[in-house]
Coordinates of N, CA and C in Angstrom, one line a residue:
X1 N -23.3 54.2 68.2 CA -23.8 54.0 66.5 C -22.8 54.3 65.3
X2 N -23.0 53.2 64.4 CA -22.2 53.4 63.0 C -23.1 54.3 61.7
X3 N -22.1 54.4 60.9 CA -22.8 55.6 60.1 C -23.2 54.6 58.6
X4 N -24.6 54.9 58.4 CA -25.3 53.7 57.5 C -25.4 54.7 56.3
X5 N -25.1 53.9 55.0 CA -24.7 54.0 53.8 C -26.2 54.7 53.0
X6 N -25.9 56.1 52.6 CA -26.8 56.9 51.6 C -26.4 56.7 50.7
X7 N -27.9 56.6 49.5 CA -27.3 56.8 47.8 C -27.6 58.4 47.9
X8 N -26.8 58.4 47.0 CA -26.2 60.1 46.6 C -27.0 59.9 44.7
X9 N -27.3 61.1 44.3 CA -27.7 61.2 43.2 C -26.2 61.2 42.1
X10 N -25.5 62.2 42.8 CA -23.9 62.7 42.4 C -22.7 62.0 42.8
X11 N -21.9 60.7 41.9 CA -21.2 60.0 42.4 C -19.9 60.8 42.8
X12 N -19.6 62.6 42.9 CA -19.1 63.0 43.8 C -19.2 63.0 45.2
X13 N -20.4 62.5 45.2 CA -21.0 62.6 47.0 C -20.7 61.4 47.5
X14 N -20.5 60.4 47.1 CA -20.0 59.1 47.4 C -18.8 59.2 48.6
X15 N -19.6 58.7 49.7 CA -18.5 58.9 50.9 C -18.6 57.3 51.5
X16 N -17.2 56.8 51.8 CA -17.1 55.1 52.5 C -16.5 55.9 53.9
X17 N -17.5 55.1 55.0 CA -16.2 55.1 56.0 C -16.2 53.7 56.8
X18 N -15.2 53.8 57.3 CA -14.6 52.2 58.0 C -15.8 52.2 58.8
X19 N -16.4 50.8 59.3 CA -17.8 50.8 60.0 C -19.4 50.9 59.3
X20 N -19.1 51.6 58.4 CA -20.6 52.3 57.6 C -21.3 50.6 57.6
X21 N -22.7 50.8 57.9 CA -23.7 49.9 57.2 C -24.5 49.5 55.7
X22 N -24.2 48.6 55.5 CA -25.1 48.8 54.3 C -25.8 47.8 54.1
X23 N -27.2 48.0 53.4 CA -28.5 46.9 53.5 C -27.9 45.6 53.1
X24 N -27.2 45.7 52.0 CA -26.7 44.0 50.9 C -25.6 44.4 50.5
X25 N -25.4 43.5 50.1 CA -23.8 43.3 49.1 C -23.6 44.2 47.8
X26 N -24.9 44.0 47.5 CA -26.0 44.7 46.2 C -25.7 45.9 46.2
X27 N -26.0 46.7 47.4 CA -25.9 47.7 47.6 C -24.4 48.5 47.5
X28 N -23.3 48.0 48.4 CA -22.1 48.0 48.4 C -21.3 48.1 46.9
X29 N -21.6 46.7 46.5 CA -20.9 46.6 44.6 C -21.4 48.0 43.9
X30 N -22.8 48.0 44.1 CA -23.5 49.4 43.5 C -22.4 50.6 43.3
X31 N -22.2 50.6 44.8 CA -21.6 52.2 45.3 C -20.0 51.9 44.9
X32 N -19.3 51.0 44.9 CA -17.9 51.0 44.8 C -17.8 50.7 43.2
X33 N -18.4 50.3 42.4 CA -18.8 50.4 41.3 C -18.7 52.0 40.5
X34 N -19.7 52.9 41.5 CA -20.0 53.9 40.9 C -18.9 54.9 41.3
X35 N -17.9 54.6 42.5 CA -16.8 55.3 43.2 C -15.7 54.9 42.0
X36 N -15.3 53.5 41.6 CA -14.7 53.3 40.5 C -14.6 53.3 39.3
X37 N -15.6 53.7 38.7 CA -15.9 54.1 37.2 C -15.4 55.9 37.5
X38 N -16.5 56.4 38.2 CA -16.4 57.8 38.3 C -14.8 58.3 38.9
X39 N -13.8 57.3 39.3 CA -12.6 58.0 39.1 C -11.6 57.2 38.6
X40 N -12.3 56.6 38.0 CA -11.0 56.2 36.6 C -10.2 54.5 37.2
X41 N -10.7 54.3 38.3 CA -9.7 53.0 39.0 C -9.8 51.4 38.8
X42 N -9.4 50.7 38.4 CA -9.6 49.1 38.2 C -9.8 48.8 39.3
X43 N -11.1 48.9 40.1 CA -11.3 47.9 41.4 C -12.2 46.7 40.5
X44 N -11.8 45.4 41.4 CA -12.4 44.5 41.3 C -12.6 43.9 42.3
X45 N -13.8 42.8 42.6 CA -14.2 42.5 43.5 C -13.7 40.9 43.5
X46 N -12.8 40.7 44.3 CA -11.8 39.4 44.6 C -12.3 38.7 45.9
X47 N -13.1 38.5 46.4 CA -13.4 37.6 47.6 C -15.2 37.8 47.4
X48 N -15.7 37.0 47.2 CA -17.3 37.4 47.3 C -17.9 35.7 48.0
X49 N -18.7 36.0 49.2 CA -19.4 34.4 49.1 C -20.6 35.3 50.2
X50 N -21.0 34.1 50.8 CA -22.5 34.8 51.8 C -21.8 35.6 52.8
X51 N -20.8 35.6 53.3 CA -20.8 36.5 54.6 C -19.5 37.1 54.2
X52 N -19.0 37.6 52.9 CA -17.8 38.8 52.9 C -17.8 38.9 51.3
X53 N -17.4 40.5 51.2 CA -16.7 40.9 49.4 C -15.8 41.8 50.1
X54 N -14.9 41.6 48.9 CA -13.5 42.0 49.3 C -13.4 43.0 47.6
X55 N -13.3 44.3 47.8 CA -12.8 45.2 46.6 C -11.4 45.6 46.6
X56 N -10.7 45.2 45.3 CA -9.6 45.7 45.6 C -8.8 46.3 44.1
X57 N -8.0 47.5 44.4 CA -7.8 47.9 42.8 C -6.7 47.0 42.4
X58 N -6.2 47.5 41.2 CA -4.9 46.5 40.8 C -4.0 47.1 41.3
X59 N -3.0 45.8 41.3 CA -1.5 46.2 42.0 C -0.8 47.2 41.6
X60 N 0.4 47.4 41.9 CA 0.0 47.7 43.8 C -0.2 48.4 44.3
X61 N -1.8 49.2 43.8 CA -2.5 50.4 44.6 C -3.0 49.5 45.8
X62 N -3.0 50.5 46.6 CA -3.2 50.2 48.2 C -4.8 50.4 48.7
X63 N -5.5 50.6 47.6 CA -7.1 50.8 47.9 C -7.6 49.2 48.3
X64 N -8.3 49.3 49.5 CA -9.1 48.1 49.7 C -10.3 48.3 50.4
X65 N -11.5 47.7 50.2 CA -12.3 47.6 50.8 C -13.0 46.3 51.3
X66 N -13.2 45.8 52.4 CA -13.7 44.4 53.0 C -15.3 44.6 53.7
X67 N -16.0 44.0 53.4 CA -17.5 44.3 54.0 C -17.8 42.7 54.2
X68 N -18.4 42.9 55.4 CA -19.0 41.5 56.3 C -20.0 41.3 56.8
X69 N -20.9 40.6 56.9 CA -22.3 40.2 57.0 C -22.1 40.4 59.1
X70 N -22.9 41.2 59.6 CA -22.9 41.5 60.8 C -23.7 40.1 61.3
X71 N -23.0 38.9 62.3 CA -23.8 38.2 62.6 C -25.3 38.3 63.5
X72 N -26.0 37.2 63.0 CA -27.5 37.9 63.5 C -28.3 38.9 63.2
X73 N -28.0 39.6 62.4 CA -28.2 40.7 61.9 C -28.5 41.0 60.3
X74 N -29.4 42.0 59.6 CA -29.3 41.4 58.0 C -28.8 43.0 57.9
X75 N -27.5 43.5 58.4 CA -26.5 44.1 57.7 C -25.7 44.0 57.7
X76 N -24.9 44.9 56.7 CA -23.2 44.3 56.3 C -22.5 45.7 56.8
X77 N -21.1 45.3 57.3 CA -20.4 46.4 57.6 C -19.0 46.5 57.3
X78 N -19.0 47.2 56.7 CA -17.4 47.9 55.9 C -16.5 47.8 57.3
X79 N -15.4 47.0 57.1 CA -14.6 46.4 58.2 C -13.1 47.2 58.4
X80 N -13.0 46.5 56.4 CA -11.3 47.3 56.5 C -12.0 48.7 55.3
X81 N -11.2 49.5 55.5 CA -11.1 50.4 54.6 C -10.1 51.6 53.9
X82 N -9.4 51.2 53.1 CA -8.2 51.9 52.3 C -8.7 52.6 51.4
X83 N -8.8 54.4 51.5 CA -9.1 54.8 50.3 C -7.8 55.4 49.4
X84 N -6.8 55.1 49.9 CA -5.8 55.6 49.7 C -5.2 54.7 47.8
X85 N -5.4 55.6 46.7 CA -5.1 55.0 45.6 C -3.4 55.5 44.7
X86 N -2.7 54.5 44.8 CA -1.3 55.1 44.1 C -1.3 54.4 43.0
X87 N -2.3 54.2 41.8 CA -2.5 54.0 40.8 C -3.0 55.2 39.7
X88 N -3.1 55.1 38.8 CA -3.4 56.3 37.6 C -4.7 55.9 36.9
X89 N -5.3 56.7 36.6 CA -6.8 56.5 35.8 C -6.6 55.7 34.6
X90 N -7.8 54.9 34.7 CA -7.6 53.7 33.4 C -9.0 53.9 32.5
X91 N -8.3 54.3 31.4 CA -9.3 54.1 30.5 C -10.2 53.5 29.7
X92 N -9.9 52.2 30.2 CA -10.6 50.9 30.2 C -10.9 50.2 31.7
X93 N -12.0 50.6 32.2 CA -12.5 50.0 33.1 C -12.8 49.0 33.5
X94 N -12.6 48.0 34.0 CA -13.2 46.5 34.3 C -15.0 46.7 35.0
X95 N -15.0 47.9 35.7 CA -16.1 47.8 36.1 C -17.5 48.9 35.5
X96 N -16.6 49.6 34.4 CA -17.7 50.0 33.0 C -18.4 49.1 32.3
X97 N -19.3 48.1 32.7 CA -19.9 46.9 32.7 C -21.0 47.9 31.3
X98 N -21.6 46.9 30.4 CA -22.5 47.5 29.8 C -24.1 47.5 30.7
X99 N -24.1 46.7 31.6 CA -25.2 46.9 32.7 C -24.9 47.8 33.8
X100 N -23.7 48.2 33.6 CA -23.6 49.7 34.5 C -24.3 50.5 34.1
X101 N -23.5 50.6 32.4 CA -24.1 51.7 31.6 C -25.3 51.9 31.3
X102 N -26.2 50.4 30.5 CA -27.2 50.3 30.7 C -28.3 51.2 31.3
X103 N -28.1 50.8 33.3 CA -28.9 52.2 34.1 C -28.5 53.4 34.1
X104 N -27.2 53.7 33.9 CA -26.6 55.0 33.6 C -27.4 55.5 32.3
X105 N -27.7 54.9 31.3 CA -28.1 55.6 29.6 C -29.5 55.2 29.7
X106 N -30.3 54.6 30.4 CA -31.4 54.6 30.1 C -32.7 55.3 30.0
X107 N -32.5 56.6 30.5 CA -33.6 57.8 30.3 C -32.8 58.4 28.6
X108 N -31.8 58.2 28.6 CA -31.4 58.6 27.4 C -31.9 58.0 26.1
X109 N -31.5 56.7 26.1 CA -32.2 55.7 25.3 C -33.5 55.4 25.2
X110 N -34.1 55.8 26.1 CA -35.9 56.1 26.6 C -36.2 57.1 25.3
X111 N -35.6 58.1 25.7 CA -36.0 59.4 24.8 C -35.5 59.1 23.3
X112 N -34.8 58.7 23.1 CA -34.1 58.9 21.8 C -33.5 57.0 21.3
X113 N -34.4 56.5 21.0 CA -34.2 54.9 20.8 C -33.3 54.7 19.5
X114 N -33.1 55.9 18.7 CA -32.6 55.6 17.5 C -30.9 56.1 17.6
X115 N -30.4 56.5 19.0 CA -29.1 56.9 19.5 C -27.8 56.3 18.9
X116 N -27.1 56.9 18.1 CA -26.4 56.1 17.3 C -25.3 55.5 18.3
X117 N -24.4 54.5 18.3 CA -23.2 54.0 19.2 C -22.3 55.3 19.3
X118 N -22.1 55.8 18.2 CA -20.8 56.7 18.4 C -21.3 58.0 19.7
X119 N -22.9 58.0 19.5 CA -23.0 59.1 20.0 C -23.0 58.6 21.7
X120 N -23.3 57.6 22.2 CA -23.3 56.6 23.4 C -21.9 56.5 24.0
X121 N -20.7 56.4 23.1 CA -19.3 56.2 23.4 C -19.0 57.3 23.6
X122 N -19.5 58.6 22.5 CA -19.1 60.1 23.6 C -19.5 60.3 24.5
X123 N -20.5 60.2 25.0 CA -21.5 60.8 26.1 C -20.6 59.8 27.4
X124 N -20.4 58.7 27.8 CA -19.5 57.7 27.9 C -18.0 58.4 28.5
X125 N -17.7 58.8 27.3 CA -16.2 59.6 27.5 C -16.1 60.8 28.4
X126 N -17.3 61.4 27.7 CA -17.4 62.7 28.6 C -17.7 62.5 29.8
X127 N -18.9 61.3 30.7 CA -19.1 61.9 31.8 C -18.3 60.8 32.5
X128 N -17.8 59.9 31.9 CA -16.8 59.0 32.8 C -15.4 59.1 32.4
X129 N -14.7 59.5 31.7 CA -13.3 59.7 31.0 C -13.3 58.1 31.0
X130 N -14.0 57.5 30.4 CA -13.6 56.0 29.7 C -14.2 55.7 28.5
X131 N -13.4 55.4 27.6 CA -13.4 54.5 26.3 C -13.9 53.2 26.5
X132 N -15.2 53.1 25.4 CA -15.8 52.1 25.4 C -15.8 51.2 24.2
X133 N -16.3 50.3 23.5 CA -16.1 49.6 22.4 C -17.4 49.5 21.2
X134 N -17.4 50.0 20.6 CA -19.0 50.0 19.9 C -19.7 49.4 20.2
X135 N -19.1 47.7 20.2 CA -20.2 46.3 20.9 C -20.4 46.6 22.6
X136 N -19.6 47.0 23.2 CA -20.3 47.6 24.5 C -21.2 48.8 24.5
X137 N -21.3 49.5 23.7 CA -22.2 51.0 23.4 C -23.7 50.3 23.1
X138 N -23.4 49.2 22.2 CA -24.4 48.1 21.2 C -25.3 47.4 22.6
X139 N -24.6 46.6 23.7 CA -25.0 46.2 24.4 C -25.6 47.0 25.4
X140 N -25.2 48.0 25.5 CA -25.9 49.0 27.1 C -27.0 49.5 25.9
X141 N -27.1 49.5 25.2 CA -28.4 50.3 24.5 C -29.5 49.2 24.3
X142 N -29.2 48.0 24.0 CA -30.0 47.2 24.3 C -30.7 46.6 25.3
X143 N -29.9 46.3 26.5 CA -30.3 46.5 27.4 C -31.0 47.6 28.7
X144 N -30.9 48.9 28.1 CA -31.6 50.2 28.3 C -32.8 50.0 27.6

């Protein structure tokens, strides 16, 4: 029996194992994005099609994760996993998009619709140790 991915509320509790099952590529991409932003790693999705997704960190880092569709099943399996990072933290993370931030800041923006962009930038920096532009903070606020 293979391990099944479980969503967790705390990104520090995310666990990936080789042969782990995912329900969709979206679930996998969301989990990798959360992991990459929290860790400060510049992970990118380099191969995407109907049967596979590959996530790699910036060269020369060794992190790699390869997800493939299981034949005749509705699930996806993590076939290759190397969790070793030889890179350093990036303060400009490609995975920290306006869409990602909008999901994470939705409650805060709903409670405080007139929140200043500078406040959003500070919250993101405190939570994820990532620097974002005022424009990205603005797009995240609009989407939230």
